[in-house]
mmCIF file of C-alpha atoms and ligand atoms in Angstrom:
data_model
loop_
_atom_site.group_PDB
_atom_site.id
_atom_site.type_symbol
_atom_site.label_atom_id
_atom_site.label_comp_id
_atom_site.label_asym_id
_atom_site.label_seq_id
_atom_site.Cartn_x
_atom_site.Cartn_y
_atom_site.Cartn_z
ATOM 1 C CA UNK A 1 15.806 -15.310 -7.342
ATOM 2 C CA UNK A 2 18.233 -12.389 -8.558
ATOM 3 C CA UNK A 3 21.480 -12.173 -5.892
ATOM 4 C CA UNK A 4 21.302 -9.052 -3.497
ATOM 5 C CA UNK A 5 24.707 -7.343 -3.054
ATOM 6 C CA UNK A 6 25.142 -7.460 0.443
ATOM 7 C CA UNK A 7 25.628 -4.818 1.982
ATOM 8 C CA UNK A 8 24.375 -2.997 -0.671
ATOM 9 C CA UNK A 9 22.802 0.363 0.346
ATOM 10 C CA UNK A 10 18.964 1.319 0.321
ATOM 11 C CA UNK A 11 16.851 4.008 1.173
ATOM 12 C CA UNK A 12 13.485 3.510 2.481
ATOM 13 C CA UNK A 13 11.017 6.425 3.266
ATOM 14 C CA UNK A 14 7.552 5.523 5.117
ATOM 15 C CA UNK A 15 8.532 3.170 8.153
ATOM 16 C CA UNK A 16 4.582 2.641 8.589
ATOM 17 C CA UNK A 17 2.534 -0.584 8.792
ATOM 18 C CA UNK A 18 3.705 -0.964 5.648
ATOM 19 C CA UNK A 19 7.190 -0.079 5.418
ATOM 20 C CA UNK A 20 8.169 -0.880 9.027
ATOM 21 C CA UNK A 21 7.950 -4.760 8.261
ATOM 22 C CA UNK A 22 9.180 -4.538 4.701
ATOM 23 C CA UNK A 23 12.264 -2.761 5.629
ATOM 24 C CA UNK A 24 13.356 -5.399 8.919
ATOM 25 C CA UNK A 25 13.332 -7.932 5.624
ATOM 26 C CA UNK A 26 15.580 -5.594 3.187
ATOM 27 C CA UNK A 27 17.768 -5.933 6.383
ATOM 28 C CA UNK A 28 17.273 -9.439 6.625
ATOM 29 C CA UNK A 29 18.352 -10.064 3.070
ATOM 30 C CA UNK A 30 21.763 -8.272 3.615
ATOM 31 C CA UNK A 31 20.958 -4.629 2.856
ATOM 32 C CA UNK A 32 22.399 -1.950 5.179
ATOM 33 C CA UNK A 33 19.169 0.326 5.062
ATOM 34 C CA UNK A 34 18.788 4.254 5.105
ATOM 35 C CA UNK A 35 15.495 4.486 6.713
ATOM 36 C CA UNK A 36 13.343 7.867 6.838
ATOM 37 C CA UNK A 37 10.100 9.085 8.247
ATOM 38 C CA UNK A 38 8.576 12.281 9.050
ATOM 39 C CA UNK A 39 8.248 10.871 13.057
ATOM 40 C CA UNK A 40 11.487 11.219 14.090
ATOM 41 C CA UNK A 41 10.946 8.455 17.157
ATOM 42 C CA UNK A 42 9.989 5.867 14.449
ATOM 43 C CA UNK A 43 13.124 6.479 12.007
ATOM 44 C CA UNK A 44 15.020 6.445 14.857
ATOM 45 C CA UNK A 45 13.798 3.211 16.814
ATOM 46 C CA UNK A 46 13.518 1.236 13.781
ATOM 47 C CA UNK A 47 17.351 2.102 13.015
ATOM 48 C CA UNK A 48 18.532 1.208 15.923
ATOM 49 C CA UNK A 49 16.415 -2.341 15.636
ATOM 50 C CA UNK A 50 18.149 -3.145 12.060
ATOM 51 C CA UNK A 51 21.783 -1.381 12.717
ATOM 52 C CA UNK A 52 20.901 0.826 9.813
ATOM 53 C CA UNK A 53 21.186 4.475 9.756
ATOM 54 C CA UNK A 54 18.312 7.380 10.262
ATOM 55 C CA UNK A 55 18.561 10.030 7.952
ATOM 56 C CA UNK A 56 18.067 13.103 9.318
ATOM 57 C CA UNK A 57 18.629 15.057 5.804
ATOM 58 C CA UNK A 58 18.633 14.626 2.132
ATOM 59 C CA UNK A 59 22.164 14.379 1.495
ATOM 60 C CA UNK A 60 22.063 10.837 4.254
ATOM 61 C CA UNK A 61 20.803 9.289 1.168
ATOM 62 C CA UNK A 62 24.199 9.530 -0.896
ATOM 63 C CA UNK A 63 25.356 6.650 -1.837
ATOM 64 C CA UNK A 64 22.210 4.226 -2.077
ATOM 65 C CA UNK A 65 21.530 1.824 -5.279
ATOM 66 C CA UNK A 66 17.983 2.304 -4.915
ATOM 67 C CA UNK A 67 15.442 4.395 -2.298
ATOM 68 C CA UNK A 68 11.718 2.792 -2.088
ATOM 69 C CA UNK A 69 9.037 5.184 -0.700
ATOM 70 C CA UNK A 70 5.982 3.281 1.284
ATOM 71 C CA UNK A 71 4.394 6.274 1.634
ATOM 72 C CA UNK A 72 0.402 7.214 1.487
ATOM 73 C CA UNK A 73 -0.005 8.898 -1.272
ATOM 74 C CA UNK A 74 1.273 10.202 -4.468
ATOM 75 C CA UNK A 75 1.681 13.636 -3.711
ATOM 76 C CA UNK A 76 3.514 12.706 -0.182
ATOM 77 C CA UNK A 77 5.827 10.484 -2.688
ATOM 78 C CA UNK A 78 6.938 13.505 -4.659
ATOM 79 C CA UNK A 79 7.092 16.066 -1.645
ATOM 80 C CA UNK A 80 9.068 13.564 0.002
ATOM 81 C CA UNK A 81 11.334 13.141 -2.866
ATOM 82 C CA UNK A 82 11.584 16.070 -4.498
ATOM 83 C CA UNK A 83 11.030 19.127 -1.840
ATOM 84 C CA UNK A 84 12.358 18.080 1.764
ATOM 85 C CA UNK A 85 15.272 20.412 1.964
ATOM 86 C CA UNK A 86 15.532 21.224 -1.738
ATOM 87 C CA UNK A 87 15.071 17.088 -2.802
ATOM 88 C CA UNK A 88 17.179 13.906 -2.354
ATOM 89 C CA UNK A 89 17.695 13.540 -6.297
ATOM 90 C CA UNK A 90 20.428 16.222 -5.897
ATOM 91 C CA UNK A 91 22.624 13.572 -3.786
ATOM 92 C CA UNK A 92 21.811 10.713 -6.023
ATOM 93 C CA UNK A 93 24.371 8.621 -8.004
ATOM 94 C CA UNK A 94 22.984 9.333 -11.997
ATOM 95 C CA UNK A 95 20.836 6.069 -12.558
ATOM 96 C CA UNK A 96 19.700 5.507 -8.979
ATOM 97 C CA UNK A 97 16.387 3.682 -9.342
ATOM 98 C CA UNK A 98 13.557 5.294 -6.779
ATOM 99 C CA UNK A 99 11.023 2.151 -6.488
ATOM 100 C CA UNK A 100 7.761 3.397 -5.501
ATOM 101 C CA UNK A 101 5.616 0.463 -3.679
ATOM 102 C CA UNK A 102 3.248 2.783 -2.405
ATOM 103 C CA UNK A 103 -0.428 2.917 -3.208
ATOM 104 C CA UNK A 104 -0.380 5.622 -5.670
ATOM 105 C CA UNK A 105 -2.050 7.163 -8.787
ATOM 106 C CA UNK A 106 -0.502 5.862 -12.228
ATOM 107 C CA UNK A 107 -0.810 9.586 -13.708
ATOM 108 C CA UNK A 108 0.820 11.346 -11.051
ATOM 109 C CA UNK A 109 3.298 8.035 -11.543
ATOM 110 C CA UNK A 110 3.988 8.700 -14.690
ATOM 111 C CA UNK A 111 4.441 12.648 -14.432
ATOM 112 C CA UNK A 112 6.897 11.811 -11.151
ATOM 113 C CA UNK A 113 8.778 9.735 -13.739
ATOM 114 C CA UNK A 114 9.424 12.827 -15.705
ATOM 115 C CA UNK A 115 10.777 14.759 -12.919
ATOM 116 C CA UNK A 116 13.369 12.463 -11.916
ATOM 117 C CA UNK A 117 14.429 11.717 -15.273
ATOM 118 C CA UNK A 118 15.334 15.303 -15.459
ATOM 119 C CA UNK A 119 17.169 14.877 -12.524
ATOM 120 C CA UNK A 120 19.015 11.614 -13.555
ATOM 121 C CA UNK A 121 17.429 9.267 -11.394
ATOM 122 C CA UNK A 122 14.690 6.341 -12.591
ATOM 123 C CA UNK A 123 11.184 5.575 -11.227
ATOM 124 C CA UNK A 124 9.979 2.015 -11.516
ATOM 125 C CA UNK A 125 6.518 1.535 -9.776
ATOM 126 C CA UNK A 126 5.959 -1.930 -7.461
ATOM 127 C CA UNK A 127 2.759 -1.460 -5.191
ATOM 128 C CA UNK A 128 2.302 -4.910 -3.119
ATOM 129 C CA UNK A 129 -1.332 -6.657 -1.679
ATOM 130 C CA UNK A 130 -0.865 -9.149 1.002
ATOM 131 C CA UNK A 131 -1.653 -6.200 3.857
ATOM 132 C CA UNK A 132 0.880 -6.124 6.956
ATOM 133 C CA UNK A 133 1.049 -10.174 7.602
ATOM 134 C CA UNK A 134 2.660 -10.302 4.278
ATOM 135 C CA UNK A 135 5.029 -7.569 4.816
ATOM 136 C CA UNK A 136 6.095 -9.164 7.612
ATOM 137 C CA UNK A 137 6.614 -12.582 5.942
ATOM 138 C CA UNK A 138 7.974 -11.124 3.055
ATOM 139 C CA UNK A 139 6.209 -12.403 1.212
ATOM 140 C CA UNK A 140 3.771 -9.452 -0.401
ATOM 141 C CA UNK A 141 2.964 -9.880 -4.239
ATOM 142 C CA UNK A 142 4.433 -7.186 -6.061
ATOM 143 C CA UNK A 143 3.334 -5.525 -9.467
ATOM 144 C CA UNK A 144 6.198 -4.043 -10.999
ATOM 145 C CA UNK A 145 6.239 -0.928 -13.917
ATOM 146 C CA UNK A 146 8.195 0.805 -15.463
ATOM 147 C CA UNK A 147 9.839 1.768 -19.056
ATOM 148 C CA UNK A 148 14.066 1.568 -17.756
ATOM 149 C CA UNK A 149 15.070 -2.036 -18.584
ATOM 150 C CA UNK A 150 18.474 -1.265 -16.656
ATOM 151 C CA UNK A 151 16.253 0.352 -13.793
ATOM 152 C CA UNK A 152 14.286 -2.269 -13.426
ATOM 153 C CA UNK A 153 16.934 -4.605 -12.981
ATOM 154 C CA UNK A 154 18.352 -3.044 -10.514
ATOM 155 C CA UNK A 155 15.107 -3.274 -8.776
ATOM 156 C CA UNK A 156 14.105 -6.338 -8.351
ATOM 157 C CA UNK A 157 17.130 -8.137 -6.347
ATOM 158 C CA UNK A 158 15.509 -5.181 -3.962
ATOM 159 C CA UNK A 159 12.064 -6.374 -4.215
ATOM 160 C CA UNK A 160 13.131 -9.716 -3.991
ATOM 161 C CA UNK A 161 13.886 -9.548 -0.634
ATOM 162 C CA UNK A 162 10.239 -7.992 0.702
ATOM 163 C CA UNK A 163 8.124 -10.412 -1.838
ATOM 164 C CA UNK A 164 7.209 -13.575 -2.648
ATOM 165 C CA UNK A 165 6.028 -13.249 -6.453
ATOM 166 C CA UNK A 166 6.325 -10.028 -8.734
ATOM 167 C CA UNK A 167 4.660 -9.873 -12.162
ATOM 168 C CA UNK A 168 5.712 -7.420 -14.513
ATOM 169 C CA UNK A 169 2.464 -5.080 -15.598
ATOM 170 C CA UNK A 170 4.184 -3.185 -18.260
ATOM 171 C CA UNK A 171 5.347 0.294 -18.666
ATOM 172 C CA UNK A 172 5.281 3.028 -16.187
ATOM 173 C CA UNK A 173 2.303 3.391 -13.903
ATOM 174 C CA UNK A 174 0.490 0.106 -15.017
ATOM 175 C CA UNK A 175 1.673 -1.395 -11.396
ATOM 176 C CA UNK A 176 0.009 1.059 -10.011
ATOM 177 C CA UNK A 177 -2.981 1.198 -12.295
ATOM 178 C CA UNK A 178 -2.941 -2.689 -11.513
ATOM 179 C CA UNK A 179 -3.365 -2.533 -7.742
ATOM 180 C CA UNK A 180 -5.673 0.497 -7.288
ATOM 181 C CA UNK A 181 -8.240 -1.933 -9.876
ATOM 182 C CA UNK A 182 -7.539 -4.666 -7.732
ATOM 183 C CA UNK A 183 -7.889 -2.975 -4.182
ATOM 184 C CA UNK A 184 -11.682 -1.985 -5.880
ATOM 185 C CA UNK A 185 -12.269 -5.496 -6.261
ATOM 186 C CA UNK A 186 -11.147 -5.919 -2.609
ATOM 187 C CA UNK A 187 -13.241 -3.414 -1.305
ATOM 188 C CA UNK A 188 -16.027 -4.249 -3.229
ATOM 189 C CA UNK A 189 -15.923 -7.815 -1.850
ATOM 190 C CA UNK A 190 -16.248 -6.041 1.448
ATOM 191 C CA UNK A 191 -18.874 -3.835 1.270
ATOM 192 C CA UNK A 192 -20.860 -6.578 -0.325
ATOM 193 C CA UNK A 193 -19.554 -9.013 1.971
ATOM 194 C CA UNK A 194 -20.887 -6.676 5.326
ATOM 195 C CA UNK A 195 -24.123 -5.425 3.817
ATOM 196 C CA UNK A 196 -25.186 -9.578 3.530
ATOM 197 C CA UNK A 197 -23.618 -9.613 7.140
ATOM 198 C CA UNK A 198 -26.332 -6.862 7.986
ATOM 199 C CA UNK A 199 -28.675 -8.336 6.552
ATOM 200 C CA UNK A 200 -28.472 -11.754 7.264
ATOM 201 C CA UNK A 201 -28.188 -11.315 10.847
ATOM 202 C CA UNK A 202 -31.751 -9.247 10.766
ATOM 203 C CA UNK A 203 -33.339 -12.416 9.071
ATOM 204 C CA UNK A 204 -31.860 -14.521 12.199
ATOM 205 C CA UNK A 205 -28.470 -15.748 10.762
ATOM 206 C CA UNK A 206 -25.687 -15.988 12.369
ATOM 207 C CA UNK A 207 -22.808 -13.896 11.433
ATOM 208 C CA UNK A 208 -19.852 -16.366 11.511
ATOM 209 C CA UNK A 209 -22.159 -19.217 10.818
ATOM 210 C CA UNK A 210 -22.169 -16.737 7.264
ATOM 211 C CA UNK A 211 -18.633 -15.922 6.840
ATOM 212 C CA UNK A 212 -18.349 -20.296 7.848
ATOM 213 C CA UNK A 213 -20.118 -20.753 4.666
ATOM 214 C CA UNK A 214 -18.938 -18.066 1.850
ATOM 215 C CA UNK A 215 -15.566 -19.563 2.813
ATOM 216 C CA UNK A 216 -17.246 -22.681 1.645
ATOM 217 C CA UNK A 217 -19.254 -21.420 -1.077
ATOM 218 C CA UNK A 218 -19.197 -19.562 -4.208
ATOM 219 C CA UNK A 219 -19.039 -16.026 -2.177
ATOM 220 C CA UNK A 220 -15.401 -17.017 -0.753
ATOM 221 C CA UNK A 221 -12.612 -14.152 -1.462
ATOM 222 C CA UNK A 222 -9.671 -13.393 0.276
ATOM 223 C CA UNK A 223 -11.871 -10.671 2.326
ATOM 224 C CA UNK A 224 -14.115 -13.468 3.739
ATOM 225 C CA UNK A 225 -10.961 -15.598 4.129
ATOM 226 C CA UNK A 226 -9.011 -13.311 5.887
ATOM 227 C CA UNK A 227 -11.069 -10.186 6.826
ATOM 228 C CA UNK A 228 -14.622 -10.385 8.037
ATOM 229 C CA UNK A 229 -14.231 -13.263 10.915
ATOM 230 C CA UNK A 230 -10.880 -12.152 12.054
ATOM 231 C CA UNK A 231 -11.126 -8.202 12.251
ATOM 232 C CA UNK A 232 -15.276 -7.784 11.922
ATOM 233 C CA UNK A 233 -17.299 -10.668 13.276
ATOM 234 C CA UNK A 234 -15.302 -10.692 16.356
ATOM 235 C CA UNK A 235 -15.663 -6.948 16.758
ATOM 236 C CA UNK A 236 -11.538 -6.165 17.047
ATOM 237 C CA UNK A 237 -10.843 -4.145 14.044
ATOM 238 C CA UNK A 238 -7.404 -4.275 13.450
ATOM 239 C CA UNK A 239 -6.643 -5.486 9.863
ATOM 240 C CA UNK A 240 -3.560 -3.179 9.951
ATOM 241 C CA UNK A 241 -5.176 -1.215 6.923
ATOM 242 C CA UNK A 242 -6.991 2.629 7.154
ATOM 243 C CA UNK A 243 -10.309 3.702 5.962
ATOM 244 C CA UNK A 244 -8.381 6.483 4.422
ATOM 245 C CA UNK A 245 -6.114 4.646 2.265
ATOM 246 C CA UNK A 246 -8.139 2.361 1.283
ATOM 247 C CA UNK A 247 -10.961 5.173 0.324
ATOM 248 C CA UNK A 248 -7.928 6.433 -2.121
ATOM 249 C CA UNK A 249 -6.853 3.481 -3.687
ATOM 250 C CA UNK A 250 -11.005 3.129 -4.740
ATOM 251 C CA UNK A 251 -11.082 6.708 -5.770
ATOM 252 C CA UNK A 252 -7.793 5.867 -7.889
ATOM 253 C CA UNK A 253 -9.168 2.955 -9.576
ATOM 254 C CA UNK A 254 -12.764 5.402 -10.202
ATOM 255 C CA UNK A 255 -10.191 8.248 -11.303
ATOM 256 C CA UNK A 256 -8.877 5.600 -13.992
ATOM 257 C CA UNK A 257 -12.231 4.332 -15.087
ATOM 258 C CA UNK A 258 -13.507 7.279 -15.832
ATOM 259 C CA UNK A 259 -9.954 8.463 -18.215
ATOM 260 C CA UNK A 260 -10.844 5.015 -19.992
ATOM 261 C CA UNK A 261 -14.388 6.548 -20.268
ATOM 262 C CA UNK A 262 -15.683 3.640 -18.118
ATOM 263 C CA UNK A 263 -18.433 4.368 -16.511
ATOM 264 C CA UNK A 264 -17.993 1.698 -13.773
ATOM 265 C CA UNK A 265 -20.840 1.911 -11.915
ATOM 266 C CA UNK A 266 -20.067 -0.392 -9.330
ATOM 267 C CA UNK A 267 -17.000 1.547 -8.335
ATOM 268 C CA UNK A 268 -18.437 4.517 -8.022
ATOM 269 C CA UNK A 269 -21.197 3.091 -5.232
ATOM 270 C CA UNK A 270 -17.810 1.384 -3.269
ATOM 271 C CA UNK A 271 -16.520 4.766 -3.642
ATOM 272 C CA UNK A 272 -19.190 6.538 -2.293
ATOM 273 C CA UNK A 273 -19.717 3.757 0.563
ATOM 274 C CA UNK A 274 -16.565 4.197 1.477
ATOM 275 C CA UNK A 275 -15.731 8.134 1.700
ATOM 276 C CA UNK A 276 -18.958 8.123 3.851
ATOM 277 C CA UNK A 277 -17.755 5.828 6.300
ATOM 278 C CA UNK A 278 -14.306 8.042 6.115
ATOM 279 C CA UNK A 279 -15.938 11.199 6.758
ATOM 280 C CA UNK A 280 -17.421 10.360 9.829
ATOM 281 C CA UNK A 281 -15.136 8.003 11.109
ATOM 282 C CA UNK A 282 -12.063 9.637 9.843
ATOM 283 C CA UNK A 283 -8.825 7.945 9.453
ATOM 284 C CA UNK A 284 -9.684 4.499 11.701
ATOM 285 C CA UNK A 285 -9.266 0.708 10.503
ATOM 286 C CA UNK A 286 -11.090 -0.083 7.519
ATOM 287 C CA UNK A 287 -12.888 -2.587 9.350
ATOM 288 C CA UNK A 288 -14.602 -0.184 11.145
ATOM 289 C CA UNK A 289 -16.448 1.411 8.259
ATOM 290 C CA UNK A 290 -18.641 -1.430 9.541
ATOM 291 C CA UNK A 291 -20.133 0.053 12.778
ATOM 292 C CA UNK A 292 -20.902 3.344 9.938
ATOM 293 C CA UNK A 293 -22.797 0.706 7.509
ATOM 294 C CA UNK A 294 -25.030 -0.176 10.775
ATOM 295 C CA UNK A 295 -25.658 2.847 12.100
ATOM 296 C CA UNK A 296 -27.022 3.744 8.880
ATOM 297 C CA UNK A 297 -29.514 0.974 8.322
ATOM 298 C CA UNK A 298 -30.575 0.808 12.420
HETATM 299 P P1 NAD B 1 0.929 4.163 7.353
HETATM 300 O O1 NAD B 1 0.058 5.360 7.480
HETATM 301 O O2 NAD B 1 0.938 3.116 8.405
HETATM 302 O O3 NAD B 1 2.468 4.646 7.154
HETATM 303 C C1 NAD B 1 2.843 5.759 6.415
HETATM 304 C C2 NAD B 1 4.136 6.304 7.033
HETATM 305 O O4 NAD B 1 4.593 7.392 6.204
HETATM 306 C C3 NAD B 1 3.957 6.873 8.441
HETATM 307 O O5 NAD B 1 4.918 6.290 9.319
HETATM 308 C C4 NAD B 1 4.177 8.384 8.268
HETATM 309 O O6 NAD B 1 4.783 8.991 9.402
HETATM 310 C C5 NAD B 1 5.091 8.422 7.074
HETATM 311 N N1 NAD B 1 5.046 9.679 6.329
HETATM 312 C C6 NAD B 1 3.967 10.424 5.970
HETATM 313 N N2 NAD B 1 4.346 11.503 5.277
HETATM 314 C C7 NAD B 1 5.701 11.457 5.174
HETATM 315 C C8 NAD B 1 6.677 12.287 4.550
HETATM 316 N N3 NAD B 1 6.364 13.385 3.869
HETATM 317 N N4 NAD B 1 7.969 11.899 4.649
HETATM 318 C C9 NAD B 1 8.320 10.787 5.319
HETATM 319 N N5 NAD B 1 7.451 9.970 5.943
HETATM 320 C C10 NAD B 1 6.145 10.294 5.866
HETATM 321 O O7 NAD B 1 0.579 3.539 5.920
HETATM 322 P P2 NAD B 1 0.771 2.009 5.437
HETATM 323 O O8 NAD B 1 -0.400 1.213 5.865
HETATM 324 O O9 NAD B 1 2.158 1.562 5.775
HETATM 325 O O10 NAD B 1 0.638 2.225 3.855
HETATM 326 C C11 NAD B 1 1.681 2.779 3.065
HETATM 327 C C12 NAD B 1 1.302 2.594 1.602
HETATM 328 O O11 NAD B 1 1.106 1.194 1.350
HETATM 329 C C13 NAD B 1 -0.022 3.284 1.209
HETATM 330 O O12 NAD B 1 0.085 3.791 -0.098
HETATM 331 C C14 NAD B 1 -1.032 2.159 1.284
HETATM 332 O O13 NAD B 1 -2.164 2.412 0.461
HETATM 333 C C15 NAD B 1 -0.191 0.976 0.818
HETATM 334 N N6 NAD B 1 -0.625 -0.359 1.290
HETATM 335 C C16 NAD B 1 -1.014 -0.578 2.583
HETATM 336 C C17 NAD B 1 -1.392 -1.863 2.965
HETATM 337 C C18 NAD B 1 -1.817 -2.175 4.383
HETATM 338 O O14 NAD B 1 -2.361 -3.263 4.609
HETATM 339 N N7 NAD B 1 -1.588 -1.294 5.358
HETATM 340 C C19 NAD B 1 -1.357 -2.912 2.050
HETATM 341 C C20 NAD B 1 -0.910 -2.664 0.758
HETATM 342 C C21 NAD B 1 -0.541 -1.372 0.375
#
């Protein structure tokens, strides 16, 4: 494990579900932590918690080693970082590293790369899996990218201190290539995982007696593990991860496919399963997608 400076400064932008958790740990780990969101309350309350400071403007950011966004998307990434009050590049140190753990599209990655390379600062790319308990342990798995050896050292002391294991993916964007593929592996666990649920339980099975044994059987993933008794059998819906999101990391991965002229079937039904369930449920726990999938088959 690399040595943080303590006392070094960060900036973090998204204090989510996400980035809430993964910034009390930067703060933990002996960063002093220049938090942003668009909510003022939560920028401001989580401050306060970690004796950091809110920024209320761009130029709050001069100074930092490093800024990670934990934001939604990839266009929120760049608006965020490029056009809130004419951009926080501006007020950068040259060779400030912007470490994008969001969830977002290795194109638009790779063209925000270009951006801030005009601007002097470097994007490395380290999405995470291991969901909000993992944030909060610090312990997330991260998948880091990027082509900046020097930038990428001065990364991961930073990433260090929010995860447990990080696996270099390769150049720019292939983090982010990595975990939209694997989130459709997710997700496709889970929409397989609830239509057997569906069905099993109209043949006279049990639904946990199910989940019981794919967590002793050949259909065990982490989603049966850690998903479907917890947040779906029991009806209470709160994995801590949206519909939405995880609708766009699918579409991401189908995006990718199809520039690899893949046809990937499969991810294009998970796809369409789940921006159903998102247009009529709109932006709930992905969980819920579940009452959708048996409406439609009642
Ligand atoms: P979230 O919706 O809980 O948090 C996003 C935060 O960003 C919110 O607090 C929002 O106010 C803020 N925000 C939105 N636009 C902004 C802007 N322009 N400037 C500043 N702040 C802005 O989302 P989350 O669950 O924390 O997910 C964040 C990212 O992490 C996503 O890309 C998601 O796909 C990914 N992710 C989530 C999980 C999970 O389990 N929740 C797991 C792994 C990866």
């Amino acid at each position: 494990m690399s040595e943080p400076a303590r006392g070094q400064q960060v900036g973090f932008i998204g204090l989510g579900n996400m980035g809430a958790p993964m910034v009390r740990n930067l703060a933990k780990g002996g960063y002093d932590v220049v938090v942003y969101d668009a909510d003022p309350s939560v920028r401001a309350r989580l401050a306060e918690e970690i004796g950091g400071t809110a920024a209320e403007s761009p130029a709050d950011f001069a100074g930092v080693a490093a800024i990670v966004t934990m934001l939604p998307t990839s266009s929120i990434v760049a608006s965020a970082l490029l056009d809130w009050h004419g951009g926080i590049p501006a007020h950068l140190e040259p060779g400030t590293v912007v470490i994008d753990m969001s969830s977002s599209d290795p194109t638009e990655t790779v063209e925000l790369g270009a951006r801030l390379a005009a601007e002097g600062v470097a994007l490395v790319d380290a999405p995470v899996s291991g969901g909000v308990l993992k944030a909060e342990a610090g312990t997330l798995a991260i998948m880091l990218g990027g082509d900046d050896q020097a930038a990428i050292n001065a990364a991961v002391p930073v990433i260090e201190a929010m995860g447990s294991v990080i696996f270099r993916t390769g150049k720019l964007g292939t983090g982010h290539a990595m975990k939209a593929l694997n989130n459709f592996v997710a997700a496709a666990a889970t929409t397989a995982a609830c239509e057997a649920l569906i069905a099993g339980e109209r043949f006279g099975l049990d639904q946990q007696t199910m989940v019981d044994i794919f967590n002793a059987s050949t259909g065990q993933s982490w989603v049966t593990s850690n998903v479907l008794g917890q947040h779906v059998v029991s009806r209470s819906f709160g994995s801590g991860f949206a519909l939405g999101l995880y609708a766009k990391d699918v579409g991401i991965a189908k995006h990718l496919a199809e520039a690899m002229d893949e046809p990937a079937p499969v991810c294009h039904a998970v796809s369409a399963a789940l921006d159903d369930a998102y247009a009529e449920l709109g932006n709930v726990d992905h969980t819920l997608a579940m009452t959708y999938w048996e409406r439609l088959r009642a």
